[in-house]
PDB file of C-alpha atoms in Angstrom:
ATOM      1  CA  MET A   1       5.368  43.064  42.538  1.00  0.00           C
ATOM      2  CA  MET A   2       8.662  44.631  41.415  1.00  0.00           C
ATOM      3  CA  ASN A   3       9.318  47.954  39.737  1.00  0.00           C
ATOM      4  CA  GLU A   4      10.942  48.008  36.284  1.00  0.00           C
ATOM      5  CA  GLY A   5      14.316  49.241  37.541  1.00  0.00           C
ATOM      6  CA  HIS A   6      14.430  46.444  40.091  1.00  0.00           C
ATOM      7  CA  LEU A   7      13.675  43.826  37.424  1.00  0.00           C
ATOM      8  CA  ILE A   8      16.353  45.244  35.122  1.00  0.00           C
ATOM      9  CA  TYR A   9      18.960  45.095  37.900  1.00  0.00           C
ATOM     10  CA  LEU A  10      18.051  41.493  38.799  1.00  0.00           C
ATOM     11  CA  ALA A  11      18.787  40.456  35.201  1.00  0.00           C
ATOM     12  CA  SER A  12      21.995  42.503  34.920  1.00  0.00           C
ATOM     13  CA  PRO A  13      25.596  41.339  34.515  1.00  0.00           C
ATOM     14  CA  GLU A  14      26.431  43.310  37.687  1.00  0.00           C
ATOM     15  CA  TRP A  15      23.946  41.285  39.733  1.00  0.00           C
ATOM     16  CA  ALA A  16      25.177  38.047  38.140  1.00  0.00           C
ATOM     17  CA  ALA A  17      28.771  38.922  39.085  1.00  0.00           C
ATOM     18  CA  SER A  18      27.750  39.750  42.635  1.00  0.00           C
ATOM     19  CA  LEU A  19      25.922  36.442  42.973  1.00  0.00           C
ATOM     20  CA  ARG A  20      28.921  34.544  41.645  1.00  0.00           C
ATOM     21  CA  THR A  21      31.421  36.169  44.016  1.00  0.00           C
ATOM     22  CA  GLU A  22      29.252  36.493  47.132  1.00  0.00           C
ATOM     23  CA  LEU A  23      26.344  34.037  47.054  1.00  0.00           C
ATOM     24  CA  LEU A  24      27.869  31.019  45.307  1.00  0.00           C
ATOM     25  CA  PRO A  25      30.759  30.525  47.775  1.00  0.00           C
ATOM     26  CA  TRP A  26      28.335  30.831  50.697  1.00  0.00           C
ATOM     27  CA  ILE A  27      26.020  28.193  49.213  1.00  0.00           C
ATOM     28  CA  GLN A  28      28.953  25.848  48.639  1.00  0.00           C
ATOM     29  CA  GLU A  29      30.275  26.165  52.189  1.00  0.00           C
ATOM     30  CA  THR A  30      26.876  26.152  53.919  1.00  0.00           C
ATOM     31  CA  ALA A  31      25.011  23.059  52.764  1.00  0.00           C
ATOM     32  CA  ASP A  32      24.963  20.071  50.484  1.00  0.00           C
ATOM     33  CA  LEU A  33      22.093  20.892  48.146  1.00  0.00           C
ATOM     34  CA  GLY A  34      21.610  17.280  47.167  1.00  0.00           C
ATOM     35  CA  ASP A  35      19.933  16.093  44.003  1.00  0.00           C
ATOM     36  CA  HIS A  36      16.683  18.095  43.789  1.00  0.00           C
ATOM     37  CA  VAL A  37      16.529  21.752  44.813  1.00  0.00           C
ATOM     38  CA  LEU A  38      13.340  23.774  45.043  1.00  0.00           C
ATOM     39  CA  GLU A  39      13.949  27.457  44.336  1.00  0.00           C
ATOM     40  CA  ILE A  40      11.291  29.919  45.470  1.00  0.00           C
ATOM     41  CA  GLY A  41      10.989  33.197  43.551  1.00  0.00           C
ATOM     42  CA  PRO A  42      13.862  33.004  41.046  1.00  0.00           C
ATOM     43  CA  GLY A  43      12.781  36.124  39.136  1.00  0.00           C
ATOM     44  CA  PRO A  44      14.965  36.321  36.008  1.00  0.00           C
ATOM     45  CA  GLY A  45      16.790  33.165  37.119  1.00  0.00           C
ATOM     46  CA  LEU A  46      20.373  34.251  37.725  1.00  0.00           C
ATOM     47  CA  THR A  47      20.318  32.345  41.013  1.00  0.00           C
ATOM     48  CA  THR A  48      18.862  29.368  39.146  1.00  0.00           C
ATOM     49  CA  ASP A  49      21.931  29.405  36.902  1.00  0.00           C
ATOM     50  CA  LEU A  50      24.134  28.985  39.986  1.00  0.00           C
ATOM     51  CA  LEU A  51      22.043  26.130  41.357  1.00  0.00           C
ATOM     52  CA  LEU A  52      22.328  24.308  38.038  1.00  0.00           C
ATOM     53  CA  GLU A  53      26.112  24.784  38.068  1.00  0.00           C
ATOM     54  CA  LEU A  54      26.180  23.021  41.428  1.00  0.00           C
ATOM     55  CA  GLY A  55      24.735  19.937  39.740  1.00  0.00           C
ATOM     56  CA  ALA A  56      21.263  19.754  41.195  1.00  0.00           C
ATOM     57  CA  SER A  57      17.999  19.194  39.406  1.00  0.00           C
ATOM     58  CA  VAL A  58      15.989  22.382  39.987  1.00  0.00           C
ATOM     59  CA  THR A  59      12.295  23.050  40.323  1.00  0.00           C
ATOM     60  CA  ALA A  60      11.571  26.792  40.399  1.00  0.00           C
ATOM     61  CA  VAL A  61       8.339  28.377  41.634  1.00  0.00           C
ATOM     62  CA  GLU A  62       7.739  31.849  40.198  1.00  0.00           C
ATOM     63  CA  ILE A  63       4.553  33.836  40.827  1.00  0.00           C
ATOM     64  CA  ASP A  64       5.027  36.269  37.914  1.00  0.00           C
ATOM     65  CA  ALA A  65       3.682  34.701  34.703  1.00  0.00           C
ATOM     66  CA  ASP A  66       6.040  36.606  32.385  1.00  0.00           C
ATOM     67  CA  LEU A  67       9.141  35.784  34.451  1.00  0.00           C
ATOM     68  CA  ALA A  68       8.087  32.136  34.702  1.00  0.00           C
ATOM     69  CA  ALA A  69       7.616  31.885  30.926  1.00  0.00           C
ATOM     70  CA  LYS A  70      10.988  33.502  30.211  1.00  0.00           C
ATOM     71  CA  LEU A  71      12.724  31.218  32.705  1.00  0.00           C
ATOM     72  CA  ARG A  72      11.055  28.144  31.165  1.00  0.00           C
ATOM     73  CA  ASP A  73      12.249  29.232  27.693  1.00  0.00           C
ATOM     74  CA  ARG A  74      15.793  30.092  28.810  1.00  0.00           C
ATOM     75  CA  LEU A  75      16.384  27.043  31.014  1.00  0.00           C
ATOM     76  CA  PRO A  76      14.477  24.057  29.593  1.00  0.00           C
ATOM     77  CA  SER A  77      16.133  21.666  32.082  1.00  0.00           C
ATOM     78  CA  VAL A  78      14.421  23.466  34.975  1.00  0.00           C
ATOM     79  CA  LYS A  79      10.890  22.492  35.954  1.00  0.00           C
ATOM     80  CA  VAL A  80       9.195  25.886  36.284  1.00  0.00           C
ATOM     81  CA  VAL A  81       5.976  26.043  38.270  1.00  0.00           C
ATOM     82  CA  ARG A  82       4.058  29.254  37.759  1.00  0.00           C
ATOM     83  CA  GLY A  83       2.255  30.115  40.977  1.00  0.00           C
ATOM     84  CA  ASP A  84       2.346  31.084  44.622  1.00  0.00           C
ATOM     85  CA  ALA A  85       4.720  28.839  46.578  1.00  0.00           C
ATOM     86  CA  ILE A  86       2.262  28.724  49.482  1.00  0.00           C
ATOM     87  CA  THR A  87      -0.389  27.005  47.365  1.00  0.00           C
ATOM     88  CA  ALA A  88       1.397  25.585  44.299  1.00  0.00           C
ATOM     89  CA  GLU A  89       0.985  21.867  43.726  1.00  0.00           C
ATOM     90  CA  LEU A  90       4.306  20.415  44.827  1.00  0.00           C
ATOM     91  CA  PRO A  91       5.114  17.001  46.311  1.00  0.00           C
ATOM     92  CA  GLY A  92       5.708  17.002  50.068  1.00  0.00           C
ATOM     93  CA  GLY A  93       8.952  15.715  51.546  1.00  0.00           C
ATOM     94  CA  GLN A  94      10.690  15.487  48.163  1.00  0.00           C
ATOM     95  CA  TYR A  95      13.279  18.275  48.035  1.00  0.00           C
ATOM     96  CA  SER A  96      16.903  17.868  49.118  1.00  0.00           C
ATOM     97  CA  ALA A  97      17.195  21.643  49.702  1.00  0.00           C
ATOM     98  CA  ILE A  98      15.061  24.736  49.293  1.00  0.00           C
ATOM     99  CA  THR A  99      16.370  28.189  48.467  1.00  0.00           C
ATOM    100  CA  CYS A 100      14.740  31.600  48.551  1.00  0.00           C
ATOM    101  CA  PHE A 101      17.129  34.362  47.606  1.00  0.00           C
ATOM    102  CA  SER A 102      16.026  37.972  48.090  1.00  0.00           C
ATOM    103  CA  MET A 103      12.344  37.231  47.668  1.00  0.00           C
ATOM    104  CA  LEU A 104      10.708  37.104  51.100  1.00  0.00           C
ATOM    105  CA  HIS A 105      10.310  40.894  51.223  1.00  0.00           C
ATOM    106  CA  HIS A 106       8.194  40.725  48.041  1.00  0.00           C
ATOM    107  CA  MET A 107       5.468  38.819  49.892  1.00  0.00           C
ATOM    108  CA  GLU A 108       2.350  40.736  50.930  1.00  0.00           C
ATOM    109  CA  SER A 109       2.657  40.303  54.711  1.00  0.00           C
ATOM    110  CA  PRO A 110       4.613  38.692  57.559  1.00  0.00           C
ATOM    111  CA  ASP A 111       1.716  36.214  57.882  1.00  0.00           C
ATOM    112  CA  ASP A 112       2.273  35.160  54.258  1.00  0.00           C
ATOM    113  CA  GLN A 113       5.977  34.767  54.980  1.00  0.00           C
ATOM    114  CA  ASP A 114       5.153  32.536  57.969  1.00  0.00           C
ATOM    115  CA  ARG A 115       2.739  30.467  55.853  1.00  0.00           C
ATOM    116  CA  LEU A 116       5.544  30.049  53.329  1.00  0.00           C
ATOM    117  CA  PHE A 117       7.947  28.837  56.047  1.00  0.00           C
ATOM    118  CA  ALA A 118       5.384  26.253  57.190  1.00  0.00           C
ATOM    119  CA  ARG A 119       4.878  25.090  53.599  1.00  0.00           C
ATOM    120  CA  LEU A 120       8.607  24.846  52.892  1.00  0.00           C
ATOM    121  CA  TYR A 121       9.060  22.733  56.008  1.00  0.00           C
ATOM    122  CA  LYS A 122       6.546  20.210  54.614  1.00  0.00           C
ATOM    123  CA  LEU A 123       8.184  20.174  51.174  1.00  0.00           C
ATOM    124  CA  LEU A 124      11.705  19.396  52.432  1.00  0.00           C
ATOM    125  CA  ARG A 125      13.001  15.899  52.994  1.00  0.00           C
ATOM    126  CA  PRO A 126      13.821  15.145  56.639  1.00  0.00           C
ATOM    127  CA  GLY A 127      17.325  16.424  57.403  1.00  0.00           C
ATOM    128  CA  ALA A 128      17.335  18.814  54.429  1.00  0.00           C
ATOM    129  CA  ALA A 129      18.232  22.505  54.537  1.00  0.00           C
ATOM    130  CA  LEU A 130      16.491  25.771  53.774  1.00  0.00           C
ATOM    131  CA  LEU A 131      18.890  28.499  52.605  1.00  0.00           C
ATOM    132  CA  GLY A 132      18.042  32.083  51.881  1.00  0.00           C
ATOM    133  CA  THR A 133      18.940  35.726  51.765  1.00  0.00           C
ATOM    134  CA  ASP A 134      16.930  38.904  52.118  1.00  0.00           C
ATOM    135  CA  PRO A 135      17.705  42.610  52.396  1.00  0.00           C
ATOM    136  CA  LEU A 136      18.178  44.556  55.584  1.00  0.00           C
ATOM    137  CA  ASP A 137      16.030  47.592  56.313  1.00  0.00           C
ATOM    138  CA  THR A 138      18.270  50.369  54.975  1.00  0.00           C
ATOM    139  CA  GLU A 139      17.539  53.605  53.156  1.00  0.00           C
ATOM    140  CA  PHE A 140      19.245  52.212  50.044  1.00  0.00           C
ATOM    141  CA  ILE A 141      16.962  49.160  50.038  1.00  0.00           C
ATOM    142  CA  ARG A 142      13.813  51.205  50.634  1.00  0.00           C
ATOM    143  CA  GLU A 143      14.711  53.558  47.753  1.00  0.00           C
ATOM    144  CA  ALA A 144      15.335  50.593  45.444  1.00  0.00           C
ATOM    145  CA  HIS A 145      11.857  49.260  46.253  1.00  0.00           C
ATOM    146  CA  ILE A 146       9.727  52.324  45.514  1.00  0.00           C
ATOM    147  CA  ASP A 147       6.500  51.071  43.896  1.00  0.00           C
ATOM    148  CA  ASP A 148       7.435  47.484  44.827  1.00  0.00           C
ATOM    149  CA  THR A 149       5.815  45.220  47.348  1.00  0.00           C
ATOM    150  CA  CYS A 150       8.348  45.524  50.163  1.00  0.00           C
ATOM    151  CA  VAL A 151       7.634  43.840  53.499  1.00  0.00           C
ATOM    152  CA  LEU A 152      11.080  43.631  55.035  1.00  0.00           C
ATOM    153  CA  VAL A 153      11.906  40.720  57.330  1.00  0.00           C
ATOM    154  CA  ASP A 154      13.365  41.541  60.731  1.00  0.00           C
ATOM    155  CA  PRO A 155      16.484  39.363  60.937  1.00  0.00           C
ATOM    156  CA  ASP A 156      16.329  39.531  64.753  1.00  0.00           C
ATOM    157  CA  THR A 157      13.030  37.593  64.778  1.00  0.00           C
ATOM    158  CA  LEU A 158      13.580  35.306  61.782  1.00  0.00           C
ATOM    159  CA  ALA A 159      15.172  32.387  63.662  1.00  0.00           C
ATOM    160  CA  ASP A 160      12.203  32.252  66.048  1.00  0.00           C
ATOM    161  CA  ARG A 161       9.785  32.378  63.109  1.00  0.00           C
ATOM    162  CA  LEU A 162      11.597  29.489  61.401  1.00  0.00           C
ATOM    163  CA  HIS A 163      11.610  27.462  64.628  1.00  0.00           C
ATOM    164  CA  ALA A 164       7.848  28.127  64.988  1.00  0.00           C
ATOM    165  CA  ALA A 165       7.416  26.538  61.532  1.00  0.00           C
ATOM    166  CA  GLY A 166       9.204  23.404  62.773  1.00  0.00           C
ATOM    167  CA  PHE A 167      12.758  24.020  61.587  1.00  0.00           C
ATOM    168  CA  ILE A 168      15.760  23.457  63.843  1.00  0.00           C
ATOM    169  CA  GLY A 169      19.178  25.082  63.968  1.00  0.00           C
ATOM    170  CA  ALA A 170      18.077  28.356  62.381  1.00  0.00           C
ATOM    171  CA  ARG A 171      20.974  30.760  61.873  1.00  0.00           C
ATOM    172  CA  VAL A 172      20.702  34.336  60.668  1.00  0.00           C
ATOM    173  CA  VAL A 173      23.825  36.375  59.898  1.00  0.00           C
ATOM    174  CA  GLN A 174      24.443  39.753  58.338  1.00  0.00           C
ATOM    175  CA  ALA A 175      26.173  39.591  54.940  1.00  0.00           C
ATOM    176  CA  GLY A 176      27.425  42.997  53.911  1.00  0.00           C
ATOM    177  CA  GLU A 177      25.705  46.275  54.644  1.00  0.00           C
ATOM    178  CA  HIS A 178      22.409  45.551  52.854  1.00  0.00           C
ATOM    179  CA  GLN A 179      21.671  41.840  53.278  1.00  0.00           C
ATOM    180  CA  PHE A 180      21.365  38.936  55.687  1.00  0.00           C
ATOM    181  CA  ARG A 181      21.567  35.189  55.095  1.00  0.00           C
ATOM    182  CA  PHE A 182      19.746  32.409  56.855  1.00  0.00           C
ATOM    183  CA  THR A 183      19.737  28.645  57.131  1.00  0.00           C
ATOM    184  CA  ALA A 184      17.542  26.149  58.937  1.00  0.00           C
ATOM    185  CA  THR A 185      16.991  22.405  58.770  1.00  0.00           C
ATOM    186  CA  ARG A 186      13.997  20.094  58.821  1.00  0.00           C
ATOM    187  CA  PRO A 187      14.692  17.558  61.582  1.00  0.00           C
ATOM    188  CA  ALA A 188      15.782  14.127  60.368  1.00  0.00           C
TER     189      ALA A 188
END
């Protein structure tokens, strides 16, 4: 669940500009996304726009029915699956990359986050990458998430959690004062 102010910001030109200048270059230098990307929790879809620019076919899983419908209408080339990524019907071992940008903290619990990591591992092709971002635990972030579901991920434990799900080579790095980025790979 997200508060109204949060949703407005995630659809704003300011957020789009930030994604273009900060997230897009990182994606381009970090991994080859391949031909079929699975995006978890796109919200209004500004990150989806970037993935499409990079030339991949995109399947997006969005739990919020209204956001999923709007994304389907705005981006007809994207396959939008409305549902929970832990249980949504998706083909295993089919995706050339999976992304989850600033959405993990909107899950109900760390256990749900770990179940998601295990599911994403099964959905990736062997040798494919998981890329993501999530906010750090700062006062600014907590204030922005009043009346939101906000279960912040500890970046110091995330690599171990990803390895426990089967991933290898997990890397977690701070990106600015309010966010961290992470990558991991399903073994080939």
